[in-house]
Short mmCIF file of C-alpha atoms and ligand atoms in Angstrom, two decimals:
data_model
loop_
_atom_site.label_atom_id
_atom_site.label_comp_id
_atom_site.label_asym_id
_atom_site.label_seq_id
_atom_site.Cartn_x
_atom_site.Cartn_y
_atom_site.Cartn_z
CA UNK A 1 0.00 0.00 0.00
CA UNK A 2 1.28 3.47 -0.88
CA UNK A 3 0.20 6.43 1.21
CA UNK A 4 0.41 10.18 0.73
CA UNK A 5 -0.03 12.41 -2.26
CA UNK A 6 1.31 9.89 -4.76
CA UNK A 7 -1.20 7.28 -3.84
CA UNK A 8 -3.54 8.03 -6.74
CA UNK A 9 -0.74 8.17 -9.25
CA UNK A 10 0.75 4.90 -8.16
CA UNK A 11 -2.65 3.23 -8.04
CA UNK A 12 -3.38 4.24 -11.63
CA UNK A 13 0.08 3.18 -12.70
CA UNK A 14 -0.41 -0.05 -10.84
CA UNK A 15 -3.80 -0.77 -12.42
CA UNK A 16 -2.39 -0.40 -15.88
CA UNK A 17 0.97 -1.99 -15.44
CA UNK A 18 0.47 -4.62 -12.81
CA UNK A 19 -1.38 -7.03 -15.02
CA UNK A 20 1.41 -8.80 -16.81
CA UNK A 21 4.65 -10.13 -15.39
CA UNK A 22 6.49 -8.13 -18.02
CA UNK A 23 5.84 -4.92 -16.15
CA UNK A 24 8.03 -4.24 -13.11
CA UNK A 25 5.01 -3.14 -11.10
CA UNK A 26 3.61 -6.66 -11.31
CA UNK A 27 6.21 -7.85 -8.77
CA UNK A 28 5.14 -6.76 -5.31
CA UNK A 29 6.99 -8.86 -2.76
CA UNK A 30 8.99 -6.64 -0.42
CA UNK A 31 11.36 -9.55 0.19
CA UNK A 32 13.04 -9.40 -3.17
CA UNK A 33 16.28 -7.52 -3.28
CA UNK A 34 20.01 -7.92 -3.57
CA UNK A 35 20.64 -9.03 0.00
CA UNK A 36 18.13 -11.90 -0.06
CA UNK A 37 19.36 -13.13 -3.44
CA UNK A 38 23.01 -12.81 -2.41
CA UNK A 39 22.68 -14.86 0.76
CA UNK A 40 20.96 -17.69 -1.12
CA UNK A 41 23.50 -17.40 -3.93
CA UNK A 42 26.46 -17.80 -1.61
CA UNK A 43 24.91 -20.87 0.03
CA UNK A 44 24.35 -22.41 -3.40
CA UNK A 45 27.87 -21.52 -4.52
CA UNK A 46 29.32 -23.77 -1.85
CA UNK A 47 26.59 -26.42 -1.96
CA UNK A 48 26.43 -26.93 -5.68
CA UNK A 49 30.21 -27.12 -5.97
CA UNK A 50 30.17 -29.99 -3.46
CA UNK A 51 27.31 -31.64 -5.39
CA UNK A 52 29.27 -31.42 -8.63
CA UNK A 53 32.47 -32.86 -7.17
CA UNK A 54 30.73 -35.70 -5.31
CA UNK A 55 28.68 -36.44 -8.44
CA UNK A 56 31.80 -36.78 -10.58
CA UNK A 57 33.33 -38.99 -7.88
CA UNK A 58 30.23 -41.14 -7.87
CA UNK A 59 30.65 -41.71 -11.59
CA UNK A 60 34.36 -42.55 -11.23
CA UNK A 61 33.45 -45.11 -8.56
CA UNK A 62 31.59 -47.21 -11.14
CA UNK A 63 34.79 -48.13 -12.99
CA UNK A 64 33.19 -46.82 -16.18
CA UNK A 65 36.41 -47.23 -18.15
CA UNK A 66 36.58 -50.90 -17.32
CA UNK A 67 33.78 -52.37 -19.36
CA UNK A 68 30.67 -51.47 -21.28
CA UNK A 69 28.69 -53.12 -18.48
CA UNK A 70 29.79 -50.55 -15.90
CA UNK A 71 29.74 -47.55 -18.21
CA UNK A 72 26.55 -45.73 -17.39
CA UNK A 73 27.22 -43.00 -19.96
CA UNK A 74 28.74 -44.48 -23.09
CA UNK A 75 29.99 -41.79 -25.44
CA UNK A 76 31.05 -39.48 -22.62
CA UNK A 77 34.21 -38.70 -24.61
CA UNK A 78 36.27 -35.85 -23.20
CA UNK A 79 34.03 -35.51 -20.17
CA UNK A 80 35.58 -38.71 -18.86
CA UNK A 81 39.03 -37.09 -18.82
CA UNK A 82 39.26 -37.08 -15.05
CA UNK A 83 38.42 -40.73 -14.39
CA UNK A 84 40.79 -42.58 -12.07
CA UNK A 85 40.98 -45.96 -10.39
CA UNK A 86 38.59 -45.87 -7.46
CA UNK A 87 40.51 -46.79 -4.27
CA UNK A 88 39.45 -49.38 -1.68
CA UNK A 89 40.43 -47.14 1.24
CA UNK A 90 38.93 -45.85 3.40
CA UNK A 91 36.36 -48.64 3.23
CA UNK A 92 33.50 -46.14 3.82
CA UNK A 93 34.60 -43.83 1.00
CA UNK A 94 31.56 -44.25 -1.27
CA UNK A 95 29.26 -44.27 1.73
CA UNK A 96 30.57 -40.78 2.51
CA UNK A 97 30.72 -39.28 -0.99
CA UNK A 98 27.33 -40.55 -2.12
CA UNK A 99 25.67 -39.91 1.23
CA UNK A 100 26.83 -36.29 0.98
CA UNK A 101 25.76 -36.04 -2.67
CA UNK A 102 22.18 -37.19 -2.12
CA UNK A 103 21.57 -35.73 1.34
CA UNK A 104 23.00 -32.35 0.41
CA UNK A 105 21.11 -32.31 -2.89
CA UNK A 106 17.81 -32.90 -1.11
CA UNK A 107 18.66 -30.37 1.61
CA UNK A 108 19.40 -27.65 -0.94
CA UNK A 109 16.01 -27.91 -2.69
CA UNK A 110 14.35 -25.11 -0.65
CA UNK A 111 17.41 -22.88 -1.16
CA UNK A 112 17.35 -23.46 -4.91
CA UNK A 113 13.62 -22.73 -5.12
CA UNK A 114 13.93 -19.59 -2.99
CA UNK A 115 16.83 -18.37 -5.10
CA UNK A 116 14.86 -18.88 -8.31
CA UNK A 117 11.83 -17.17 -6.77
CA UNK A 118 13.98 -14.23 -5.70
CA UNK A 119 15.12 -13.51 -9.26
CA UNK A 120 12.04 -14.56 -11.21
CA UNK A 121 11.17 -10.97 -12.27
CA UNK A 122 14.37 -10.99 -14.31
CA UNK A 123 12.97 -13.75 -16.45
CA UNK A 124 10.43 -11.25 -17.77
CA UNK A 125 12.74 -8.32 -18.40
CA UNK A 126 11.99 -6.46 -21.64
CA UNK A 127 13.44 -6.10 -24.17
CA UNK A 128 14.62 -9.71 -24.19
CA UNK A 129 18.08 -8.61 -25.27
CA UNK A 130 19.62 -5.16 -25.35
CA UNK A 131 22.86 -6.25 -26.97
CA UNK A 132 24.71 -9.34 -28.05
CA UNK A 133 26.43 -9.52 -24.66
CA UNK A 134 23.08 -9.22 -22.92
CA UNK A 135 21.61 -11.90 -25.17
CA UNK A 136 24.48 -14.25 -24.32
CA UNK A 137 24.08 -13.55 -20.63
CA UNK A 138 20.38 -14.38 -20.77
CA UNK A 139 21.09 -17.54 -22.72
CA UNK A 140 23.56 -18.63 -20.05
CA UNK A 141 20.86 -17.99 -17.43
CA UNK A 142 18.52 -20.27 -19.35
CA UNK A 143 21.13 -23.02 -19.16
CA UNK A 144 21.70 -22.22 -15.51
CA UNK A 145 18.07 -22.31 -14.42
CA UNK A 146 17.05 -25.12 -16.80
CA UNK A 147 20.16 -27.14 -15.95
CA UNK A 148 19.71 -26.66 -12.22
CA UNK A 149 16.05 -27.69 -12.21
CA UNK A 150 16.86 -30.62 -14.48
CA UNK A 151 19.63 -31.92 -12.20
CA UNK A 152 17.54 -31.65 -9.05
CA UNK A 153 14.46 -33.21 -10.65
CA UNK A 154 16.29 -36.15 -12.25
CA UNK A 155 18.26 -36.74 -9.04
CA UNK A 156 15.17 -36.82 -6.85
CA UNK A 157 13.21 -38.95 -9.31
CA UNK A 158 16.02 -41.46 -9.46
CA UNK A 159 16.14 -41.80 -5.71
CA UNK A 160 12.38 -41.86 -5.19
CA UNK A 161 10.97 -43.58 -8.22
CA UNK A 162 13.49 -46.30 -8.84
CA UNK A 163 15.11 -45.38 -12.11
CA UNK A 164 12.02 -44.08 -13.85
CA UNK A 165 14.03 -43.36 -17.00
CA UNK A 166 14.91 -46.81 -18.30
CA UNK A 167 18.67 -47.00 -18.54
CA UNK A 168 19.07 -43.32 -19.25
CA UNK A 169 19.26 -41.64 -15.84
CA UNK A 170 23.05 -41.72 -15.75
CA UNK A 171 23.76 -40.05 -19.10
CA UNK A 172 21.01 -37.47 -18.49
CA UNK A 173 22.25 -36.60 -15.02
CA UNK A 174 25.91 -36.67 -16.10
CA UNK A 175 25.60 -34.49 -19.20
CA UNK A 176 23.12 -32.25 -17.42
CA UNK A 177 25.66 -31.74 -14.65
CA UNK A 178 28.30 -30.49 -17.07
CA UNK A 179 25.93 -28.07 -18.81
CA UNK A 180 24.60 -26.84 -15.49
CA UNK A 181 28.00 -26.48 -13.87
CA UNK A 182 29.47 -24.66 -16.88
CA UNK A 183 26.70 -22.08 -16.69
CA UNK A 184 27.01 -22.04 -12.90
CA UNK A 185 30.72 -21.19 -13.00
CA UNK A 186 30.14 -18.39 -15.50
CA UNK A 187 27.32 -17.03 -13.33
CA UNK A 188 29.37 -17.24 -10.14
CA UNK A 189 32.33 -15.43 -11.71
CA UNK A 190 30.05 -12.64 -12.94
CA UNK A 191 27.97 -12.26 -9.80
CA UNK A 192 30.27 -13.10 -6.90
CA UNK A 193 31.74 -9.59 -6.57
CA UNK A 194 28.25 -8.07 -6.50
CA UNK A 195 26.95 -10.63 -4.04
CA UNK A 196 29.95 -10.06 -1.82
CA UNK A 197 29.40 -6.31 -1.80
CA UNK A 198 25.73 -6.77 -1.01
CA UNK A 199 26.50 -9.00 1.93
CA UNK A 200 29.32 -6.92 3.37
CA UNK A 201 27.36 -3.70 3.36
CA UNK A 202 24.35 -5.43 4.84
CA UNK A 203 22.08 -2.75 3.51
CA UNK A 204 19.85 -2.66 0.54
CA UNK A 205 21.11 -1.15 -2.67
CA UNK A 206 18.39 -0.46 -5.13
CA UNK A 207 18.53 -2.82 -8.01
CA UNK A 208 15.98 -4.16 -10.42
CA UNK A 209 14.94 -6.89 -7.99
CA UNK A 210 13.55 -4.42 -5.47
CA UNK A 211 9.84 -4.01 -6.02
CA UNK A 212 8.71 -0.59 -7.26
CA UNK A 213 5.51 -0.67 -5.25
CA UNK A 214 5.94 -3.37 -2.61
CA UNK A 215 3.09 -4.90 -0.67
CA UNK A 216 3.40 -4.49 3.10
CA UNK A 217 5.70 -7.19 4.42
CA UNK A 218 4.19 -10.18 6.21
CA UNK A 219 7.60 -11.51 7.17
CA UNK A 220 11.03 -9.92 7.40
CA UNK A 221 13.83 -10.90 5.03
CA UNK A 222 15.58 -12.66 7.87
CA UNK A 223 12.34 -14.40 8.73
CA UNK A 224 11.99 -15.57 5.13
CA UNK A 225 15.55 -16.88 5.17
CA UNK A 226 14.68 -18.66 8.38
CA UNK A 227 11.75 -20.35 6.64
CA UNK A 228 13.99 -21.50 3.80
CA UNK A 229 16.56 -22.77 6.28
CA UNK A 230 13.82 -24.49 8.26
CA UNK A 231 12.60 -26.23 5.11
CA UNK A 232 16.13 -27.40 4.41
CA UNK A 233 16.54 -28.60 7.97
CA UNK A 234 13.28 -30.54 7.76
CA UNK A 235 14.35 -32.28 4.55
CA UNK A 236 17.78 -32.99 6.03
CA UNK A 237 16.24 -34.42 9.18
CA UNK A 238 13.90 -36.72 7.27
CA UNK A 239 16.64 -37.95 4.91
CA UNK A 240 19.91 -38.30 6.77
CA UNK A 241 18.66 -41.22 8.88
CA UNK A 242 18.98 -43.52 5.88
CA UNK A 243 22.73 -43.48 6.50
CA UNK A 244 22.70 -43.89 10.27
CA UNK A 245 21.64 -47.12 11.98
CA UNK A 246 20.10 -45.59 15.11
CA UNK A 247 18.22 -42.98 13.08
CA UNK A 248 16.80 -45.10 10.28
CA UNK A 249 13.27 -44.72 11.70
CA UNK A 250 13.52 -40.97 11.05
CA UNK A 251 14.23 -41.30 7.33
CA UNK A 252 10.58 -41.04 6.32
CA UNK A 253 11.58 -39.77 2.88
CA UNK A 254 13.84 -42.74 2.20
CA UNK A 255 12.51 -44.87 -0.64
CA UNK A 256 13.41 -48.22 0.88
CA UNK A 257 11.51 -47.87 4.09
CA UNK A 258 12.82 -46.93 7.49
CA UNK A 259 12.73 -50.42 9.06
CA UNK A 260 15.01 -53.02 7.50
CA UNK A 261 13.97 -55.67 10.03
CA UNK A 262 16.15 -57.49 12.55
CA UNK A 263 18.50 -60.48 12.72
CA UNK A 264 21.70 -61.11 10.75
CA UNK A 265 20.05 -60.06 7.49
CA UNK A 266 18.34 -57.07 9.10
CA UNK A 267 19.89 -54.33 7.03
CA UNK A 268 18.60 -52.47 3.99
CA UNK A 269 17.73 -54.54 0.91
CA UNK A 270 17.65 -53.03 -2.55
CA UNK A 271 16.15 -55.68 -4.85
CA UNK A 272 14.71 -58.81 -3.25
CA UNK A 273 15.33 -62.33 -4.54
CA UNK A 274 11.67 -62.51 -5.58
CA UNK A 275 11.97 -59.28 -7.53
CA UNK A 276 15.10 -60.56 -9.27
CA UNK A 277 13.38 -63.85 -10.14
CA UNK A 278 15.79 -66.00 -8.11
CA UNK A 279 14.06 -69.25 -7.09
CA UNK A 280 14.86 -71.67 -4.28
CA UNK A 281 15.95 -74.21 -6.92
CA UNK A 282 18.42 -71.68 -8.37
CA UNK A 283 20.01 -71.35 -4.96
CA UNK A 284 19.87 -75.01 -3.84
CA UNK A 285 22.93 -77.08 -2.92
CA UNK A 286 22.25 -79.43 -5.86
CA UNK A 287 21.30 -76.73 -8.35
CA UNK A 288 23.95 -74.05 -7.81
CA UNK A 289 27.56 -74.17 -9.01
CA UNK A 290 29.95 -71.25 -9.03
CA UNK A 291 31.77 -71.09 -12.36
CA UNK A 292 35.26 -69.54 -12.16
CA UNK A 293 37.09 -68.81 -15.40
CA UNK A 294 40.66 -67.65 -15.93
CA UNK A 295 44.04 -68.21 -17.55
CA UNK A 296 44.20 -71.92 -16.78
CA UNK A 297 40.60 -72.80 -17.61
CA UNK A 298 37.30 -73.21 -15.80
CA UNK A 299 36.61 -74.44 -12.28
CA UNK A 300 33.16 -75.35 -10.94
CA UNK A 301 32.49 -75.25 -7.22
CA UNK A 302 29.46 -76.13 -5.12
CA UNK A 303 28.79 -74.09 -1.98
CA UNK A 304 30.07 -77.02 0.11
CA UNK A 305 33.32 -76.97 -1.86
CA UNK A 306 33.66 -73.21 -1.41
CA UNK A 307 33.33 -73.74 2.34
CA UNK A 308 36.44 -75.95 2.22
CA UNK A 309 38.53 -73.01 0.97
CA UNK A 310 40.13 -70.59 3.47
CA UNK A 311 37.39 -68.29 4.77
CA UNK A 312 38.01 -64.70 5.86
CA UNK A 313 35.95 -61.95 7.45
CA UNK A 314 35.66 -58.27 6.66
CA UNK A 315 33.48 -55.53 8.06
CA UNK A 316 32.07 -53.52 5.16
CA UNK A 317 28.96 -51.40 4.46
CA UNK A 318 26.54 -51.41 1.54
CA UNK A 319 26.32 -47.91 0.08
CA UNK A 320 23.84 -47.33 -2.74
CA UNK A 321 23.86 -44.61 -5.40
CA UNK A 322 20.41 -43.68 -4.07
CA UNK A 323 22.14 -42.27 -0.99
CA UNK A 324 21.24 -44.84 1.65
CA UNK A 325 23.89 -46.92 3.31
CA UNK A 326 24.27 -49.49 6.07
CA UNK A 327 26.80 -49.54 8.83
CA UNK A 328 29.60 -52.13 8.56
CA UNK A 329 28.26 -55.67 8.32
CA UNK A 330 30.36 -58.74 9.10
CA UNK A 331 30.83 -60.64 5.87
CA UNK A 332 32.58 -64.02 5.69
CA UNK A 333 33.65 -65.83 2.57
CA UNK A 334 36.42 -66.60 0.11
CA UNK A 335 38.85 -63.87 -0.91
CA UNK A 336 38.48 -62.84 -4.53
CA UNK A 337 42.24 -63.05 -4.95
CA UNK A 338 42.22 -66.66 -3.70
CA UNK A 339 39.63 -67.49 -6.35
CA UNK A 340 41.86 -65.79 -8.96
CA UNK A 341 44.69 -68.04 -7.81
CA UNK A 342 42.52 -71.10 -8.54
CA UNK A 343 42.47 -70.20 -12.24
CA UNK A 344 46.09 -69.26 -12.77
CA UNK A 345 46.70 -65.84 -11.18
CA UNK A 346 49.06 -66.46 -8.30
CA UNK A 347 50.73 -63.08 -7.95
CA UNK A 348 48.82 -59.95 -8.84
CA UNK A 349 45.22 -60.75 -9.73
CA UNK A 350 43.67 -59.18 -12.86
CA UNK A 351 40.29 -57.48 -13.35
CA UNK A 352 37.15 -59.46 -12.72
CA UNK A 353 33.86 -59.73 -14.57
CA UNK A 354 30.98 -60.93 -12.39
CA UNK A 355 27.68 -62.38 -13.58
CA UNK A 356 24.63 -63.12 -11.48
CA UNK A 357 22.07 -65.90 -11.71
CA UNK A 358 19.58 -63.16 -12.39
CA UNK A 359 18.28 -63.33 -15.95
CA UNK A 360 16.85 -59.85 -16.36
CA UNK A 361 17.41 -56.47 -14.81
CA UNK A 362 20.01 -53.77 -14.60
CA UNK A 363 22.46 -54.85 -11.92
CA UNK A 364 23.09 -58.49 -12.69
CA UNK A 365 26.61 -57.98 -14.05
CA UNK A 366 29.55 -55.84 -12.93
CA UNK A 367 33.25 -55.36 -13.58
CA UNK A 368 35.82 -54.92 -10.79
CA UNK A 369 39.31 -53.52 -11.08
CA UNK A 370 42.48 -55.43 -10.26
CA UNK A 371 43.07 -53.21 -7.20
CA UNK A 372 39.62 -54.17 -5.91
CA UNK A 373 40.21 -57.87 -6.55
CA UNK A 374 43.62 -57.73 -4.84
CA UNK A 375 42.31 -56.16 -1.62
CA UNK A 376 42.27 -58.88 1.08
CA UNK A 377 38.90 -57.58 2.32
CA UNK A 378 37.21 -58.21 -1.05
CA UNK A 379 35.18 -61.37 -0.73
CA UNK A 380 32.83 -63.72 -2.41
CA UNK A 381 30.71 -63.65 0.73
CA UNK A 382 28.83 -66.74 1.90
CA UNK A 383 27.81 -65.47 5.35
CA UNK A 384 26.77 -62.19 6.85
CA UNK A 385 26.73 -61.38 10.56
CA UNK A 386 27.44 -64.96 11.53
CA UNK A 387 24.77 -66.72 9.45
CA UNK A 388 24.40 -67.91 5.90
CA UNK A 389 23.43 -65.11 3.55
CA UNK A 390 19.68 -64.58 3.40
CA UNK A 391 18.05 -65.01 -0.03
CA UNK A 392 17.49 -61.25 -0.33
CA UNK A 393 21.10 -60.40 0.48
CA UNK A 394 22.43 -62.70 -2.25
CA UNK A 395 22.48 -66.33 -1.11
CA UNK A 396 24.25 -68.56 -2.16
CA UNK A 397 27.10 -66.08 -2.71
CA UNK A 398 27.63 -62.40 -3.32
CA UNK A 399 30.46 -59.97 -3.98
CA UNK A 400 31.49 -57.45 -1.32
CA UNK A 401 34.28 -54.92 -2.01
CA UNK A 402 35.52 -52.10 0.25
CA UNK A 403 34.62 -48.51 -0.70
CA UNK A 404 32.71 -49.59 -3.83
CA UNK A 405 29.19 -48.47 -4.81
CA UNK A 406 26.52 -51.02 -3.82
CA UNK A 407 25.77 -51.81 -7.44
CA UNK A 408 29.20 -53.42 -7.89
CA UNK A 409 28.45 -55.86 -5.05
CA UNK A 410 26.65 -58.38 -7.24
CA UNK A 411 24.21 -60.71 -5.46
CA UNK A 412 23.37 -64.35 -6.40
CA UNK A 413 26.70 -64.75 -8.18
CA UNK A 414 26.85 -67.40 -10.90
CA UNK A 415 30.10 -66.79 -12.74
CA UNK A 416 33.46 -65.08 -12.17
CA UNK A 417 35.73 -64.40 -15.14
CA UNK A 418 39.25 -63.25 -14.23
CA UNK A 419 41.32 -61.48 -16.89
CA UNK A 420 42.25 -58.00 -18.09
CA UNK A 421 39.19 -56.02 -19.10
N1 MTE B 1 22.19 -59.56 -9.00
C1 MTE B 1 22.01 -58.34 -8.44
N2 MTE B 1 22.94 -57.83 -7.62
C2 MTE B 1 22.77 -56.61 -7.05
C3 MTE B 1 21.62 -55.84 -7.33
C4 MTE B 1 20.64 -56.40 -8.20
O1 MTE B 1 19.60 -55.80 -8.48
N3 MTE B 1 20.87 -57.64 -8.74
N4 MTE B 1 21.49 -54.58 -6.75
C5 MTE B 1 22.75 -53.91 -6.42
C6 MTE B 1 22.55 -52.67 -5.72
S1 MTE B 1 22.07 -51.33 -6.64
C7 MTE B 1 22.84 -52.54 -4.39
S2 MTE B 1 22.74 -51.04 -3.61
C8 MTE B 1 23.21 -53.70 -3.57
C9 MTE B 1 22.27 -53.82 -2.39
O2 MTE B 1 22.60 -54.93 -1.60
P1 MTE B 1 21.60 -55.40 -0.44
O3 MTE B 1 20.23 -55.54 -1.06
O4 MTE B 1 22.14 -56.68 0.10
O5 MTE B 1 21.65 -54.30 0.58
O6 MTE B 1 23.19 -54.91 -4.31
C10 MTE B 1 23.68 -54.82 -5.62
N5 MTE B 1 23.72 -56.15 -6.19
MO1 MO B 2 22.37 -49.50 -5.41
#
């Protein structure tokens, strides 16, 4: 509301100009302004940089250069320049990087939305472009806003709706990340000095975000920031429990349910045996043979024969790309490097290609690197937490490798092929 002698003038102006978003008078929130936008921008500068780095790490962790089976984005070309051999230490590495990636991404949603809301009048600035430079700047903003929304939406859908895009989530999210981050860096370089000035002075400069005829405030700018922060905190608090045993009940937003049950197999399950089409006959002592192939030929082993080999224990978590993870579980089984030795690799073991009994579905095959095979904690596990594997956790035998993404820990293993990939 405007008072005083100008009231009539402004009201007339308002009546005529307020109708379309293309007129500055349309935008009435007293919250918009450089300070509000700058605070949110600085939070996103840090947050999105961490998301980008942990996202690239997540991709590297898949061993995408090892085989077409692991490569979630074939044709990545130059964008794969940074790939490196994913280490096996510390054994919780992927649990940390992917937990941060997903939890932080979800936590930043309110900040992203508030930031976009705070600058939305700029979307409608006329004329669309005053100069070539201005046109390029607006184009980069399109990539920035479009790319940002795209990354957050595909990320959340992947976690919540179980790979809704058949086979194509990874390339979409990966290429989208590069487009988004390119625009993000350009934006940050251009705007950081301004944002910094706005924050240091802690007073409002007039810029084109400040409403010309603001409505009376219903909440202060700090109050509005508090609401955004509260929204973030709420999302954080209902997500982070999926990575913490004692807090799993609190992860009401977690897609796999907050109660994984109890007993030796009482930790999170991704796909069940029933879902994967693994029958009791497939897993039976008579029906199942592990096939091990390598330099010196093929060896077939029943589960009873595997139990005659030296058994070892290692405490390792399952950490899924979806962001959930378990604490360390006690796995017991045959070292992968001992199995390599059975087929002619006595010294340094080579890469390993693993195939599951599972006939259909995305995660039934995986490739492991030589460094992963060589680690003494990497097992073909037969037991977990003191009992035989449960059907849902991969009985008769599953792979477990330190620091690797869950998807490389193939369940219901049928065949191991050792050799350079
Ligand atoms: N054969 C097979 N192995 C698999 C999967 C699968 O669907 N099929 N899912 C993988 C994924 S994505 C994860 S996160 C882990 C989950 O292991 P868990 O269900 O024992 O926790 O198993 C991996 N191994
Ligand atoms: Mo997973």
